[in-house]
Tab-separated table of N, CA and C in Angstrom:
chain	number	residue	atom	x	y	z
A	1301	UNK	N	110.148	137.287	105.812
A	1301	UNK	CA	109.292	136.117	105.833
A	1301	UNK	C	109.364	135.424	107.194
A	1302	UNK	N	110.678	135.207	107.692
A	1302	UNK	CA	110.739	135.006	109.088
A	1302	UNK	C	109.935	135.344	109.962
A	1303	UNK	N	109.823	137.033	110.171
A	1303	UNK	CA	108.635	137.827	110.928
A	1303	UNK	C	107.040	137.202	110.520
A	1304	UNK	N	107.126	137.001	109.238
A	1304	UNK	CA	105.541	136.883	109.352
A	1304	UNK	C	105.398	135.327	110.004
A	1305	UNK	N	106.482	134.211	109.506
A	1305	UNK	CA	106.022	132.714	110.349
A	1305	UNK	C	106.229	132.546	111.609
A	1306	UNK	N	107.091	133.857	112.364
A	1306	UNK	CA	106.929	133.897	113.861
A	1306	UNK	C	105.125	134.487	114.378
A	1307	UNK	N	105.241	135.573	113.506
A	1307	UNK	CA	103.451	136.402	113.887
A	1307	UNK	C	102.317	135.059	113.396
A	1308	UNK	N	102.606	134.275	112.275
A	1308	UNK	CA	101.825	133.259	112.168
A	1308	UNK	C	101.465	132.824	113.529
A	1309	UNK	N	102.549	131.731	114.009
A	1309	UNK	CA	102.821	130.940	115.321
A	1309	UNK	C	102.520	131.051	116.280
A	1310	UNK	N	102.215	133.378	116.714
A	1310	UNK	CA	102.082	133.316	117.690
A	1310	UNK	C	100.628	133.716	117.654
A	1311	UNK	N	100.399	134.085	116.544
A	1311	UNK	CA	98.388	134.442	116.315
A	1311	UNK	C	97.919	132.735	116.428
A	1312	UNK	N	98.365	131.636	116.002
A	1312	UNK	CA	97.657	130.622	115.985
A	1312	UNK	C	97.730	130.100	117.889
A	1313	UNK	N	98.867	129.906	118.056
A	1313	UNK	CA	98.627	130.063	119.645
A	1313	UNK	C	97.493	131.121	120.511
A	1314	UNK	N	97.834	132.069	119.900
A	1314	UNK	CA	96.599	132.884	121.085
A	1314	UNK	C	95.211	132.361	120.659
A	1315	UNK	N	94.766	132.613	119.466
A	1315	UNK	CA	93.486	131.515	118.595
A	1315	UNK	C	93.330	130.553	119.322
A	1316	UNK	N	94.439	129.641	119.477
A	1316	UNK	CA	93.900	128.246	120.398
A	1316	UNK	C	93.145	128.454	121.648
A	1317	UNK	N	94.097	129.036	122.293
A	1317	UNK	CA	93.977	129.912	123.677
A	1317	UNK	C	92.342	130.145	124.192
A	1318	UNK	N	92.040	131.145	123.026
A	1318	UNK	CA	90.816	131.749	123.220
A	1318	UNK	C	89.743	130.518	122.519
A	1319	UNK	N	89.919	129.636	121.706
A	1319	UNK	CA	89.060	128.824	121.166
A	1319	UNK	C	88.711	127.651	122.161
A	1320	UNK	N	89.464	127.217	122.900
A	1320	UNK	CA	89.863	126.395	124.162
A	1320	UNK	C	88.570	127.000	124.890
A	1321	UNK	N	88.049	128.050	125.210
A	1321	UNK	CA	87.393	128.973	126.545
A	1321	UNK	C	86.382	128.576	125.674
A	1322	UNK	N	85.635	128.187	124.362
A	1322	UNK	CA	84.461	128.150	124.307
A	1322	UNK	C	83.642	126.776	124.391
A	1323	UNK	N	84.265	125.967	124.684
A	1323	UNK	CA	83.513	125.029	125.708
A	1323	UNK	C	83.466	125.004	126.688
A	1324	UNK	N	83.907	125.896	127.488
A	1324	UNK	CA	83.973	125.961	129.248
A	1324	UNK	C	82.088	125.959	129.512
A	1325	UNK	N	81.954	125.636	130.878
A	1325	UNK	CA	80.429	126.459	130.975
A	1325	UNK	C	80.717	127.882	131.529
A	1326	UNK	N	79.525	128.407	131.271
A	1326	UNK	CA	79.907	130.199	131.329
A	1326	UNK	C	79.977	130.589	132.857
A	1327	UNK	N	80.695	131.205	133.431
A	1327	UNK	CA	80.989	131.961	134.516
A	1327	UNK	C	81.649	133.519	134.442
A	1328	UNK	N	81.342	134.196	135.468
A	1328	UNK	CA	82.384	135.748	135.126
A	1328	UNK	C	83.686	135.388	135.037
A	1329	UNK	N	84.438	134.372	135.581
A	1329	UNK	CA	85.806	134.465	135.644
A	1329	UNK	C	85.942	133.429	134.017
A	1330	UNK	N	85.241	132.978	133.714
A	1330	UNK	CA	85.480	132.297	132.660
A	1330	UNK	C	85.332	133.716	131.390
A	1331	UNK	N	84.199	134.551	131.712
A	1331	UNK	CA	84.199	135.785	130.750
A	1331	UNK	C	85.122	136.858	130.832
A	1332	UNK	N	86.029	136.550	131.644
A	1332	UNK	CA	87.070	137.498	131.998
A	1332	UNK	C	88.151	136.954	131.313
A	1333	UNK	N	88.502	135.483	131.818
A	1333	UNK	CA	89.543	135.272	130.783
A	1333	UNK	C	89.483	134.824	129.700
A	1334	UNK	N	88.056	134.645	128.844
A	1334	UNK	CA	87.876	135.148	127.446
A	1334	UNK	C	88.258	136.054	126.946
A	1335	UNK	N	87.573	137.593	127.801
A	1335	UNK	CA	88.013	138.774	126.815
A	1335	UNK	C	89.589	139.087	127.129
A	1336	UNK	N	90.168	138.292	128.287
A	1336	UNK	CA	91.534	138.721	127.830
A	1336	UNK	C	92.355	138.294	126.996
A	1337	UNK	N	92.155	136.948	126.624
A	1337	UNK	CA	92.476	136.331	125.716
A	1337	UNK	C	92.115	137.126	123.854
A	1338	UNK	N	90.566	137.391	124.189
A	1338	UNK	CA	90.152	138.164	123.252
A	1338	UNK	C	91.229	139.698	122.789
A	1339	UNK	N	91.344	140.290	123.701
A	1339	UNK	CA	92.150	141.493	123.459
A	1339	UNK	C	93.841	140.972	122.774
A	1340	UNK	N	93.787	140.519	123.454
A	1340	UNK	CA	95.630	139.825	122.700
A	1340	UNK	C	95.688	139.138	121.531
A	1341	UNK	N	94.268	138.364	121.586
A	1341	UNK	CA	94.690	137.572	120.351
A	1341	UNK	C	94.097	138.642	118.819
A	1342	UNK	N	93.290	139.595	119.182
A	1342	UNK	CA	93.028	140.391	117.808
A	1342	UNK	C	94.233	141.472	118.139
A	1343	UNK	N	94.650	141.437	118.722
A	1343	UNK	CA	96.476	142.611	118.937
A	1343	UNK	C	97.200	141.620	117.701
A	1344	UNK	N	97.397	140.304	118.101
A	1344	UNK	CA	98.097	139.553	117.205
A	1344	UNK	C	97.531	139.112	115.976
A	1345	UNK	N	96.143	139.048	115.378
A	1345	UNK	CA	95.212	139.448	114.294
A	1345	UNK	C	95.697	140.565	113.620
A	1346	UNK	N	95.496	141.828	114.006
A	1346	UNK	CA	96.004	142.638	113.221
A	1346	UNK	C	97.274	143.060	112.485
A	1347	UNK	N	98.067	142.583	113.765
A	1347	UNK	CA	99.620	142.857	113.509
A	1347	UNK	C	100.309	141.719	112.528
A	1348	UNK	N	99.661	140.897	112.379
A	1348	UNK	CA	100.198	139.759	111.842
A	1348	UNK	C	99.469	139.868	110.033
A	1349	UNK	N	98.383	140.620	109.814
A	1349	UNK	CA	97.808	141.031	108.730
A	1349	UNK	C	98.603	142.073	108.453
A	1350	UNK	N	98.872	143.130	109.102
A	1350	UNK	CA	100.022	144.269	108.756
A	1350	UNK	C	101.454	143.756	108.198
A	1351	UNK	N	101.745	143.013	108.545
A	1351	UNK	CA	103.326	141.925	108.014
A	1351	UNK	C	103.036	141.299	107.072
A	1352	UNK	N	101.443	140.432	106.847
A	1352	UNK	CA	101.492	139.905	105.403
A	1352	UNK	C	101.559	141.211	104.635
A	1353	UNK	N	100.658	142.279	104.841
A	1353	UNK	CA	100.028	143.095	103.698
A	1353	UNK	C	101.628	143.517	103.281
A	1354	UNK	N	102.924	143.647	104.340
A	1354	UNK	CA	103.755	144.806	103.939
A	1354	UNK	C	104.604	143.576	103.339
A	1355	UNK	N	104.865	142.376	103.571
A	1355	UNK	CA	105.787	141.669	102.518
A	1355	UNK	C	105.226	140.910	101.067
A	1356	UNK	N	103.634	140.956	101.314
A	1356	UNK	CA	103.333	140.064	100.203
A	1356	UNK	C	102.656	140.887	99.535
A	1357	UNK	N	102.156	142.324	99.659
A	1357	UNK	CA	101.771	143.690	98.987
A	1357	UNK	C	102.314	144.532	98.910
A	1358	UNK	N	103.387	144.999	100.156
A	1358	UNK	CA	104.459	146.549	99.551
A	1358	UNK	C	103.148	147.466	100.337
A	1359	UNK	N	102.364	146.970	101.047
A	1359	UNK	CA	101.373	148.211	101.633
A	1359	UNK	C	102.267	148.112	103.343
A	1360	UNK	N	102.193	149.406	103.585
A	1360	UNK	CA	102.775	149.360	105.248
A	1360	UNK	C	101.645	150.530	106.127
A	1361	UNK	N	100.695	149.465	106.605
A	1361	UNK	CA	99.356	150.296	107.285
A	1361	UNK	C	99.993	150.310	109.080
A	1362	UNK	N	99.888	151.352	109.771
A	1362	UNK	CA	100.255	152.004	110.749
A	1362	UNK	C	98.893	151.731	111.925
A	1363	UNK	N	97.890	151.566	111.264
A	1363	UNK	CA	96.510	151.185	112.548
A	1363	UNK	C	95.750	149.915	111.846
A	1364	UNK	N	95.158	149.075	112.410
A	1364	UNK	CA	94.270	147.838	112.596
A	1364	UNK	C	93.246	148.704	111.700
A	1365	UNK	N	92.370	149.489	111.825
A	1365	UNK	CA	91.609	149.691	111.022
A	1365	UNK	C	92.166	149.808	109.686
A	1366	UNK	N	93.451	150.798	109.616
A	1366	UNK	CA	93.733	150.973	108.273
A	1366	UNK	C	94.262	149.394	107.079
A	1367	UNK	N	94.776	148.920	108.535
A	1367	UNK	CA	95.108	147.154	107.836
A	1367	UNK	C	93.943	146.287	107.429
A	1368	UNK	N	92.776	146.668	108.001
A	1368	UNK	CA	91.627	145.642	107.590
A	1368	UNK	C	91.456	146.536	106.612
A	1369	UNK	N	91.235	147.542	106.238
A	1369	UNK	CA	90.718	148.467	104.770
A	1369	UNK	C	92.069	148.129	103.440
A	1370	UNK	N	93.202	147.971	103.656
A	1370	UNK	CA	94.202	147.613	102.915
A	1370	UNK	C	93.799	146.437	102.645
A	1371	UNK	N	93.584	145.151	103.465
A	1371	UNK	CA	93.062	143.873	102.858
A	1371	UNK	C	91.870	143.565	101.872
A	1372	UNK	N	90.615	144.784	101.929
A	1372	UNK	CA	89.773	144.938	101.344
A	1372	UNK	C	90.507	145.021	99.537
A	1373	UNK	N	91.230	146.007	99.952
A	1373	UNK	CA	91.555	146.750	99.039
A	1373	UNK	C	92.110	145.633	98.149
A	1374	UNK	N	93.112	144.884	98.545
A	1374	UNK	CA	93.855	144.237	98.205
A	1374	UNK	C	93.522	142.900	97.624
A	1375	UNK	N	92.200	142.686	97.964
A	1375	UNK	CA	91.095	141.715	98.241
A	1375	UNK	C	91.507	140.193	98.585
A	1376	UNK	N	91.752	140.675	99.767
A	1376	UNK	CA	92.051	139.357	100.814
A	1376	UNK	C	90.913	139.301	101.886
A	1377	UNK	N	90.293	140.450	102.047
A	1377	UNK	CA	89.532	140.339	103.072
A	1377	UNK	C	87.817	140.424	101.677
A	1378	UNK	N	86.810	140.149	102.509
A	1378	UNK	CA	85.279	140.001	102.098
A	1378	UNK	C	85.048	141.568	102.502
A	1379	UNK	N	83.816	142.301	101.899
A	1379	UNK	CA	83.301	143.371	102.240
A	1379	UNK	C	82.879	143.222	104.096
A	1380	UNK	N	82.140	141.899	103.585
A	1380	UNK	CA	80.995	141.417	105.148
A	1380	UNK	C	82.209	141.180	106.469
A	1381	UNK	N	83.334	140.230	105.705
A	1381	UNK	CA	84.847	139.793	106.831
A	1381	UNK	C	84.931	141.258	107.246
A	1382	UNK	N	85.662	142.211	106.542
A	1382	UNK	CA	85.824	143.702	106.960
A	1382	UNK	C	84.828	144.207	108.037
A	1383	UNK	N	83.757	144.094	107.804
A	1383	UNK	CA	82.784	144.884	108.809
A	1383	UNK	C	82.688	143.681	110.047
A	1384	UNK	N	82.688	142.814	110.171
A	1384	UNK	CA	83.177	142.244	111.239
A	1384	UNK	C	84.323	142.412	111.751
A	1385	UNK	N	85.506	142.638	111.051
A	1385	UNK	CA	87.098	142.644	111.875
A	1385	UNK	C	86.567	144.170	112.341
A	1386	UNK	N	86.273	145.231	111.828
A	1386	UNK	CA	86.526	146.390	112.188
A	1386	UNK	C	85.068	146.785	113.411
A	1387	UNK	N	84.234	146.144	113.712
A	1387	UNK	CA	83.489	146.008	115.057
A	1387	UNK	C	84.422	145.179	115.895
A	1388	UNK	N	85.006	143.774	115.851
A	1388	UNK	CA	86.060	143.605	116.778
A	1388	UNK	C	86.865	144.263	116.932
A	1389	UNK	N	87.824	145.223	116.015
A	1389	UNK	CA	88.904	146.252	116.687
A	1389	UNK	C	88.044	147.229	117.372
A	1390	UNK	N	86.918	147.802	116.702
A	1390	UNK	CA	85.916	148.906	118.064
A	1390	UNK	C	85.757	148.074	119.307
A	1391	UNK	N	85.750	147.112	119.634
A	1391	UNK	CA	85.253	145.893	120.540
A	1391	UNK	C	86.694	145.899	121.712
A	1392	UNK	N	87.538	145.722	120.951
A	1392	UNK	CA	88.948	145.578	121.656
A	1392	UNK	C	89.348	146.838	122.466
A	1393	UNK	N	88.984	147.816	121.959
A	1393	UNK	CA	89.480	149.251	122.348
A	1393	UNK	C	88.548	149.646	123.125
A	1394	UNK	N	87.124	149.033	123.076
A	1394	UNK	CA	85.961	149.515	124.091
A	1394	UNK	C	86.482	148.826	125.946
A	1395	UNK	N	87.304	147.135	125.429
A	1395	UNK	CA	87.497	146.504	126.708
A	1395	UNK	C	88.560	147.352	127.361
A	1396	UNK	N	89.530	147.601	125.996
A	1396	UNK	CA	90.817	148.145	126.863
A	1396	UNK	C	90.958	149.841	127.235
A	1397	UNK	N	89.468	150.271	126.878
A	1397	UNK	CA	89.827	151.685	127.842
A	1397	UNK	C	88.687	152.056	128.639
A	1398	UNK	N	87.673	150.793	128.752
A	1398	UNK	CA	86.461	151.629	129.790
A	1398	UNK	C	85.774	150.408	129.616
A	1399	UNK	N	85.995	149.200	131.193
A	1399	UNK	CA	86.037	148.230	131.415
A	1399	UNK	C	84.402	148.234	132.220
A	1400	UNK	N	83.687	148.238	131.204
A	1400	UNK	CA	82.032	148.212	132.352
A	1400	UNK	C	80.969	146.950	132.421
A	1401	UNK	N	80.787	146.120	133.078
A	1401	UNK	CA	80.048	144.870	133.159
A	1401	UNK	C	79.114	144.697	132.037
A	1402	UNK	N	78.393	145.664	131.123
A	1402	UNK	CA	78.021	145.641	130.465
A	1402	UNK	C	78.295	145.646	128.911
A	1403	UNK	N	79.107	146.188	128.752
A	1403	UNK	CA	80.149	146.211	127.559
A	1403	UNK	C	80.428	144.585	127.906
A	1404	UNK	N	81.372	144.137	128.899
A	1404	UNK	CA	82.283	143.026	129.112
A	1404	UNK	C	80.988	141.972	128.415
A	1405	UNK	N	79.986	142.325	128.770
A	1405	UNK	CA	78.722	140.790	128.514
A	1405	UNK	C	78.271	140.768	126.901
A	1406	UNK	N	78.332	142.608	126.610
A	1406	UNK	CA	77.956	142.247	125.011
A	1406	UNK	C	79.049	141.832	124.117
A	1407	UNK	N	80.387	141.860	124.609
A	1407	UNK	CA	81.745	141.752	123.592
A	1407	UNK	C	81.767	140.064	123.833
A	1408	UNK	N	81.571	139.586	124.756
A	1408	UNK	CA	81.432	138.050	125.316
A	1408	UNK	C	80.664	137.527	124.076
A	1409	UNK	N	79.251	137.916	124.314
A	1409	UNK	CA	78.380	137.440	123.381
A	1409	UNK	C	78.745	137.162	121.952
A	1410	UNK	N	79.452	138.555	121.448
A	1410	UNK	CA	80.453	138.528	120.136
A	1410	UNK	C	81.346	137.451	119.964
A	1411	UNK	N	82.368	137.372	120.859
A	1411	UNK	CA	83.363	136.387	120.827
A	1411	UNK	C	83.556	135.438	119.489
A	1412	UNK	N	82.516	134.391	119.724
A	1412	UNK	CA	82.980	133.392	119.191
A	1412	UNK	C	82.579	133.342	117.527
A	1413	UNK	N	81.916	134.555	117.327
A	1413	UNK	CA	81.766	135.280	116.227
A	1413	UNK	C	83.284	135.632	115.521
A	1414	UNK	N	83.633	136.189	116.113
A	1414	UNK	CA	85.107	136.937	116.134
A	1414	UNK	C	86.058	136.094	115.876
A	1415	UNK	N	85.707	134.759	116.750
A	1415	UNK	CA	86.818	133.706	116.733
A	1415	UNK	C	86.930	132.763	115.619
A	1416	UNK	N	85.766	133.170	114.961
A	1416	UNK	CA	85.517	132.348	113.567
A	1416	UNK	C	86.471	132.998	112.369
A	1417	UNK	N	85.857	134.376	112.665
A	1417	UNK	CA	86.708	134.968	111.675
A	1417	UNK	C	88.263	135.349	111.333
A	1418	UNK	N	89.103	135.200	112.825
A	1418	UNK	CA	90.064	135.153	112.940
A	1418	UNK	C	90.823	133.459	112.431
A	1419	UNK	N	89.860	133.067	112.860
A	1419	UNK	CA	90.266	131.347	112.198
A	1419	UNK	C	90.587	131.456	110.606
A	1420	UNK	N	89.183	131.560	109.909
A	1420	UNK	CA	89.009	131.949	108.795
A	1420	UNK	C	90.414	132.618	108.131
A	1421	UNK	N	90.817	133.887	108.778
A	1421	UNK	CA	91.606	134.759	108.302
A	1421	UNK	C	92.977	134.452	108.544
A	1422	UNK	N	93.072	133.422	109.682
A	1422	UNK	CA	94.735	133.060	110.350
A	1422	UNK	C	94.628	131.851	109.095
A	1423	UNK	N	93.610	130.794	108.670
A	1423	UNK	CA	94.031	129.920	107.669
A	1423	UNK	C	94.265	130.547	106.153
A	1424	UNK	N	93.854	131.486	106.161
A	1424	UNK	CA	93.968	132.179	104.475
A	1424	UNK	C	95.122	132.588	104.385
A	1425	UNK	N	95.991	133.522	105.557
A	1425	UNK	CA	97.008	134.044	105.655
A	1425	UNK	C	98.222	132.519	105.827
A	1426	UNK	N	97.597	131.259	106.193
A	1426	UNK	CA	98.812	130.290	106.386
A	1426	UNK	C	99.125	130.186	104.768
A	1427	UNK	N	97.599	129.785	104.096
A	1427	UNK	CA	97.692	128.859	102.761
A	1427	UNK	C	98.326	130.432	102.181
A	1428	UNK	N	98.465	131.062	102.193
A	1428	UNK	CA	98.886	132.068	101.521
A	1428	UNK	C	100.809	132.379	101.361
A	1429	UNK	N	101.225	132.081	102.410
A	1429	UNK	CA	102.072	132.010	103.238
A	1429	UNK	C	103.005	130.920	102.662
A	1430	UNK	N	102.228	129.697	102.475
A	1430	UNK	CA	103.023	128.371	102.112
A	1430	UNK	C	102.702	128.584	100.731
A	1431	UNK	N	101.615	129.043	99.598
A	1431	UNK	CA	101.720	129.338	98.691
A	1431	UNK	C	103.311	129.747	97.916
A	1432	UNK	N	103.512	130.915	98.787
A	1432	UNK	CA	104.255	131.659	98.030
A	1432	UNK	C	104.377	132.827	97.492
């Protein structure tokens, strides 16, 4: 339980992080350190859903995709939430292995899409958490 209120703490920090950048006015260096923010903070999205699923379900998923399909399963996540988290993990892996001005502008555009749902999903996983 420890592990998961440290992964809480540090997914709600990066969340801030990246939620902070969407009132900036838009610039490249402002879309740069969006999506980096973006890449870390769904690293800590997923991993932090993998720790609920394995202490508060007994499921132990090994990839981000397989952890958003376990939440389905499990029904913590929405059909519609799912197909959004799992275009942001395609999204994350598009920035972090083939970095092209064009990609960078359509994952931008996404963002704050993304950032909703991670909100959404970092408060379900708190009340869940303090539940019990």
């Amino acid at each position: 339980m420890e592990k998961l209120t440290r992964n809480l703490k540090n997914f709600e920090k990066a969340l801030q992080s990246l939620e902070a950048l969407q009132k900036e006015e838009y610039s490249v260096i402002l879309r740069d350190a969006t999506l980096q923010r973006f890449e870390y903070t769904v690293e800590l999205f997923w991993k932090t859903l993998k720790t609920w699923l394995l202490i508060r379900e007994g499921v132990d998923c090994a990839s981000p995709k397989k952890c958003i399909r376990e939440a389905v399963s499990n029904g913590f996540l929405s059909n519609p939430e799912a197909e959004t988290a799992l275009q942001m993990i395609d999204d994350r892996n598009l920035l972090s292995h083939s970095y092209l001005e064009e990609i960078a502008n359509k994952i931008y555009k996404q963002h704050s899409r993304y950032a909703a749902l991670m909100r959404e999903v970092l408060n379900r996983l708190a009340n869940e958490t303090r539940a019990g």
